[in-house]
Short mmCIF file of C-alpha atoms in Angstrom, two decimals:
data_model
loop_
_atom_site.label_atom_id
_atom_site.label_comp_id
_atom_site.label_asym_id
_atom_site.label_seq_id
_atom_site.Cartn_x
_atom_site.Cartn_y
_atom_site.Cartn_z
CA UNK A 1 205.73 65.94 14.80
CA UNK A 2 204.84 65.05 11.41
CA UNK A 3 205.86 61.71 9.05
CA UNK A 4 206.45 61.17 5.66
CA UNK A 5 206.97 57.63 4.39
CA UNK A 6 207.14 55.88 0.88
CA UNK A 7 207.85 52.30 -0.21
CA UNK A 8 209.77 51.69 -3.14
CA UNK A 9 209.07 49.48 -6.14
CA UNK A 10 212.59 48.01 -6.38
CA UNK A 11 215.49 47.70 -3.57
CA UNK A 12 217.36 51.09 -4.47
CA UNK A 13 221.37 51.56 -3.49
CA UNK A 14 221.72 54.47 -5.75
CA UNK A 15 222.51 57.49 -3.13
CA UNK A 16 221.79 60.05 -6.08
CA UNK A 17 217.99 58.76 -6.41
CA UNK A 18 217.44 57.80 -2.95
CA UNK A 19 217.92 61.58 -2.07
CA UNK A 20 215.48 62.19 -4.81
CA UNK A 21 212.96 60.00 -2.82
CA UNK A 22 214.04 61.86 0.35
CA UNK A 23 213.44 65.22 -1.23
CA UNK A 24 209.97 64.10 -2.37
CA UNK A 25 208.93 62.74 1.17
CA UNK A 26 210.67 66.05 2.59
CA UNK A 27 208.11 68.33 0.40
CA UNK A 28 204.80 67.71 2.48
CA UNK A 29 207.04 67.59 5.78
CA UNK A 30 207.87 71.44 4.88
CA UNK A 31 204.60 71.82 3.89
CA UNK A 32 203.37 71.11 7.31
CA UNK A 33 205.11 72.79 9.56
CA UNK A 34 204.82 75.97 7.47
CA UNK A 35 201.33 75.79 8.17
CA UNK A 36 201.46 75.27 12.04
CA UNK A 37 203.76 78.19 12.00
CA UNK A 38 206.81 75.90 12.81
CA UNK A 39 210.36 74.98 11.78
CA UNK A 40 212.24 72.07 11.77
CA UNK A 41 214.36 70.52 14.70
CA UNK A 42 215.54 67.57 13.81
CA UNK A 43 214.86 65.37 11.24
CA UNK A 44 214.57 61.18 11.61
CA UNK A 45 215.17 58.98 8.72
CA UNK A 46 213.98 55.28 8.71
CA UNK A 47 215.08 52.68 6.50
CA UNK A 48 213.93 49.30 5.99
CA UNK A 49 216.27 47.05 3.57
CA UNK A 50 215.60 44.12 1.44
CA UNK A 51 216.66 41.77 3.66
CA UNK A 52 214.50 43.17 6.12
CA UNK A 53 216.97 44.71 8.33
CA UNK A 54 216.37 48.57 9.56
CA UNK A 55 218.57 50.92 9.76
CA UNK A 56 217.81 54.67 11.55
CA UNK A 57 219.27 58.16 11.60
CA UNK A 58 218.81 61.61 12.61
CA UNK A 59 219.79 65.05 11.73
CA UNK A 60 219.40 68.11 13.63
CA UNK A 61 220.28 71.55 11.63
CA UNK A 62 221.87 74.05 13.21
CA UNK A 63 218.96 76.55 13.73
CA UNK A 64 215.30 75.44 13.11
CA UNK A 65 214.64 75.87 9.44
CA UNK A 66 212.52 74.79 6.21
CA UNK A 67 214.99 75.19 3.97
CA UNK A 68 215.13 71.84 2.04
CA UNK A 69 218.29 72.58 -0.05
CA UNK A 70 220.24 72.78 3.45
CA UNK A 71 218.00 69.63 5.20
CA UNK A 72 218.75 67.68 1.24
CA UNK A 73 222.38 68.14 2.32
CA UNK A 74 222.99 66.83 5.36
CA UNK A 75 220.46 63.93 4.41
CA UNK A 76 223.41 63.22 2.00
CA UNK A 77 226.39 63.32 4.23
CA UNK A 78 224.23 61.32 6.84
CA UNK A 79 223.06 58.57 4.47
CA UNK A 80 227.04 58.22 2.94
CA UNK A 81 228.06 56.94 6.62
CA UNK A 82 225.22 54.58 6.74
CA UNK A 83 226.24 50.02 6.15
CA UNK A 84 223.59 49.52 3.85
CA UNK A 85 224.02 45.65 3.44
CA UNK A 86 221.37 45.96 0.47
CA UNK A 87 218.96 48.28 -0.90
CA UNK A 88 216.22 49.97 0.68
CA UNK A 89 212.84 49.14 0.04
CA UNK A 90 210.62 51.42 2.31
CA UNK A 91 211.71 55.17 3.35
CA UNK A 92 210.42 57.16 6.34
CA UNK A 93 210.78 61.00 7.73
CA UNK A 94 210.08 61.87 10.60
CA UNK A 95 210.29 65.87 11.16
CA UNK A 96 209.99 67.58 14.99
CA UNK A 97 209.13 71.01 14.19
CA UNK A 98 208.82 74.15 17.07
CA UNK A 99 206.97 77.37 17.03
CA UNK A 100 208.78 79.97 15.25
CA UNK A 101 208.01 82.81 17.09
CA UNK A 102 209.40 81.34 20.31
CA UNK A 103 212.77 80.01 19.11
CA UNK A 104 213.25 83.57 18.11
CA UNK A 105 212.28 84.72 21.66
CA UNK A 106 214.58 82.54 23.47
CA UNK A 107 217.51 81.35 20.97
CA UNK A 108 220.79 82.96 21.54
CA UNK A 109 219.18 86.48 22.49
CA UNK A 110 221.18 89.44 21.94
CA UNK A 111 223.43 87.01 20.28
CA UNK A 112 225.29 88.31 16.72
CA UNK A 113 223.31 86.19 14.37
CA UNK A 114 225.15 85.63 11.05
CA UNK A 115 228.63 84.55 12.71
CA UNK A 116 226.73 82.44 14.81
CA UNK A 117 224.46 80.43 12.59
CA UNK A 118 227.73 80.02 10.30
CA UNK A 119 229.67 78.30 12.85
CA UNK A 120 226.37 76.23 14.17
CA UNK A 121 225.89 74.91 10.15
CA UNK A 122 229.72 74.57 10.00
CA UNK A 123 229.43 71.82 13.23
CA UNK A 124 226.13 70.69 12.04
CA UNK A 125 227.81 69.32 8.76
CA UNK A 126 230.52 67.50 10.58
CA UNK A 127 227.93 65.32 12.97
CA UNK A 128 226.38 64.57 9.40
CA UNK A 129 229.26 63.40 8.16
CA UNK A 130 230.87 61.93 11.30
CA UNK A 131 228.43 61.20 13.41
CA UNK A 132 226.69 63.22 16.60
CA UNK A 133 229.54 62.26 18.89
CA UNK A 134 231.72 64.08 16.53
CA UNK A 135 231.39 66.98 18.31
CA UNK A 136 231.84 67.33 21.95
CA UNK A 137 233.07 69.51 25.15
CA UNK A 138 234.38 67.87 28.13
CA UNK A 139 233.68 68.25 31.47
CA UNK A 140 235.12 68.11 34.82
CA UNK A 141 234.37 65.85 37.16
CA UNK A 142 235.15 65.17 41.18
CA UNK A 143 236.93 61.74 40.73
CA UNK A 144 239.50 60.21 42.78
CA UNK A 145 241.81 58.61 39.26
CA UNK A 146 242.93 61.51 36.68
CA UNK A 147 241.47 59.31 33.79
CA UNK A 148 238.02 59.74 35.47
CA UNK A 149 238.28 63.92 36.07
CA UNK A 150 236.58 64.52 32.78
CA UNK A 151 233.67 63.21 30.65
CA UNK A 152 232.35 63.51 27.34
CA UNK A 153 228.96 65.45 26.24
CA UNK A 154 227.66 66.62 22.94
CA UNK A 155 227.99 70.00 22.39
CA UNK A 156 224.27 71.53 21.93
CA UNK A 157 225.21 74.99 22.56
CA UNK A 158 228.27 77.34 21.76
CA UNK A 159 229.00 79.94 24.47
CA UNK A 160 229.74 83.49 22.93
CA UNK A 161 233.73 84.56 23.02
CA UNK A 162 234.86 86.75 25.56
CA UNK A 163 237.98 88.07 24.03
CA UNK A 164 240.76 89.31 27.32
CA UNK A 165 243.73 90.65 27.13
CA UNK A 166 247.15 89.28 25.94
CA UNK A 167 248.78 86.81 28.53
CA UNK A 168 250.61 83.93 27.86
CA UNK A 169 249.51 80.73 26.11
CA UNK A 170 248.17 78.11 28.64
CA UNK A 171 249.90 74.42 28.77
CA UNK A 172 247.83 71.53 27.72
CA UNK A 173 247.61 68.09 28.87
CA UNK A 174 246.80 65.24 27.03
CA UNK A 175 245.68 62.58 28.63
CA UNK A 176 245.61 59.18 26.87
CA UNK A 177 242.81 56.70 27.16
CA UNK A 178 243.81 54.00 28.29
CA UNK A 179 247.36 55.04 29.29
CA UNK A 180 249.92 53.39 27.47
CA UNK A 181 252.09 50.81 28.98
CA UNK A 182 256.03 51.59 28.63
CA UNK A 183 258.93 48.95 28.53
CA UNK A 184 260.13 47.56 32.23
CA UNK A 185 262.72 49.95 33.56
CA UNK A 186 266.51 48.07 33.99
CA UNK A 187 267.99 48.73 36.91
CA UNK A 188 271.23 49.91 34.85
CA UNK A 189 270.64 52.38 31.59
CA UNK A 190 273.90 53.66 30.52
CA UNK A 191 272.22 55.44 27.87
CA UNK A 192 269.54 56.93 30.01
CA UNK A 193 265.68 56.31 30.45
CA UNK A 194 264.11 55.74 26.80
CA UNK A 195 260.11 56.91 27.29
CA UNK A 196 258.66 57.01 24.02
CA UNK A 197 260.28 57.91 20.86
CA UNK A 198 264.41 57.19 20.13
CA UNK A 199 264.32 60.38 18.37
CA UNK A 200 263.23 62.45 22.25
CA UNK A 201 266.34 61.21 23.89
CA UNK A 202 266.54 60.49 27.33
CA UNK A 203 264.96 61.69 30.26
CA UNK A 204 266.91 64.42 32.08
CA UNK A 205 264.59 65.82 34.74
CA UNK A 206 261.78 63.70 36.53
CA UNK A 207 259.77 66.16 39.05
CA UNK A 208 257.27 64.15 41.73
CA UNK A 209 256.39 61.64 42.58
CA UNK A 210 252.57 62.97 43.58
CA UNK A 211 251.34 59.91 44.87
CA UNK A 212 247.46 58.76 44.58
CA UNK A 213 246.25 55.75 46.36
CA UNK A 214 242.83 53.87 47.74
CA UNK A 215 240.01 53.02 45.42
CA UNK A 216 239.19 49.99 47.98
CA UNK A 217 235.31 50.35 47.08
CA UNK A 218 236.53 49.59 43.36
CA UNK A 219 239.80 48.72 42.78
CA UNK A 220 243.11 49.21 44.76
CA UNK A 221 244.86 52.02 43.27
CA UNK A 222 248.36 52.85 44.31
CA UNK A 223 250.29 55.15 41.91
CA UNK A 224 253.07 57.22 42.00
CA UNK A 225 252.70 60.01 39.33
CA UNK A 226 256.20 61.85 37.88
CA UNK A 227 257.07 64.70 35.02
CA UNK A 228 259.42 63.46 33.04
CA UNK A 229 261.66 65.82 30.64
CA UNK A 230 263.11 64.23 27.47
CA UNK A 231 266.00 65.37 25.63
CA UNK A 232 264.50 67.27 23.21
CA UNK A 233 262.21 68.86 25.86
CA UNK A 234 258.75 67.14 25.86
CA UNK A 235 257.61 67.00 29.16
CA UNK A 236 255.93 62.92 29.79
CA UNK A 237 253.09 62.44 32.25
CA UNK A 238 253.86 59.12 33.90
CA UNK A 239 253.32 56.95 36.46
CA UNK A 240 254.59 54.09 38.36
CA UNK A 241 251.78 51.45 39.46
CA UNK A 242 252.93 50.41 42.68
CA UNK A 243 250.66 47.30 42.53
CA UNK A 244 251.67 45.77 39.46
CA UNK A 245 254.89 47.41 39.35
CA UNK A 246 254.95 48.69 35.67
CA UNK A 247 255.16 52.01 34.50
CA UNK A 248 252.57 54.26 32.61
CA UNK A 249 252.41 56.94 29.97
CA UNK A 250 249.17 59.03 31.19
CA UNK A 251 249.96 61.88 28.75
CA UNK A 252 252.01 64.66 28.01
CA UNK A 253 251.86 68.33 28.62
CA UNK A 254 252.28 70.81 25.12
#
């Protein structure tokens, strides 16, 4: 790891110039790790303001690399997200390099290159911009509630596409965090079961219920989960909590 760091002779809140300071401290960063045979991995900004408040980033390109015009740019899209409350007074980079040789050895081997390192600089841009949660892949889990089946991680590495043959499109569901409450349910509805929108219609096919219960370790859970068919034919992932007696939307399949 190498560092960089400059302090300023005025606060500066001038994005334009402050990547002109960045691109200075970025110079003998490159220099660096070109001479220990290395490219960079990620790149850590730190930032102290004139109010003495810090603020810190980081950016990791898509493939290691010491090309500054790419490293300049997502520096930019980074910095735009950042609160500065005030200008910055003192700038620091902080560059992780690795061997060059090896991340060719072991990086995507046998893998087509140009497609690849498009799509990886195409997602790199958007955790700039966004942030690094921007991008993520879920993953299944063995939980008892359906909210709890799946997490969140980062996506660090894009599997390869294994084209098959035609068959036919898979339904999604979409699950929403936290479900959403829905109005009481009369006992008389002359004009039929109102879900969501006006504009759906009625329900006019529930399938279920597929009841899940227990949670004692946690929290009592006692649910009775239905499909419910509107009108115009979205198909409503809902439940009735037998506990509080209200009913859910959990999501919808599409």
């Amino acid at each position: 790891a190498v560092e960089s760091a400059m302090t300023l002779d005025y606060p500066e809140e001038n994005l334009d110039r402050l990547q002109i300071q960045c691109a200075l401290l970025l110079e003998p960063l490159r220099a660096e790790l070109a001479a220990r045979h290395q490219k960079l991995t990620s790149l850590r900004v730190s930032l102290v303001l004139d109010d003495r408040s810090e603020q810190h980033t980081e950016i990791t390109p898509a493939t290691p690399t010491l090309d500054a015009k790419q490293l300049i740019a997502l520096l930019r899209l980074r910095m735009d997200t950042l609160p500065l409350s005030t200008g910055v007074v003192e700038l620091a980079l902080h560059a992780t390099g690795v061997m060059a040789s090896q991340h060719q050895l072991t990086l995507f081997h046998d893998a087509p290159r140009g497609s690849l390192d498009a799509v990886y600089q195409a997602l790199t841009r958007v955790r700039a911009e966004f942030g690094d949660d921007a991008v993520c892949v879920a993953r299944l889990q063995d939980r008892h509630l359906p909210e709890a089946r799946y997490t969140w991680e980062r996506l660090q590495h894009l599997p390869l596409p294994k084209p098959a043959g035609p068959a036919m499109a898979p339904l999604i569901r979409r699950v929403y965090t936290p479900p959403i409450e829905l109005p009481p349910r009369g006992r008389r509805e002359p004009d039929g079961w109102i879900l969501a929108r006006i504009a759906d219609g009625p329900v006019e096919e529930i399938v279920g219920p597929q009841v899940i219960a227990g949670g004692w370790w946690a929290q009592d859970v006692s649910r009775a989960y239905y499909y419910a068919r509107t009108q115009d034919g979205r198909w409503l992932w809902i439940y009735h909590d037998l506990k509080r007696r209200r009913w859910f939307l959990q999501g919808e399949v599409q």
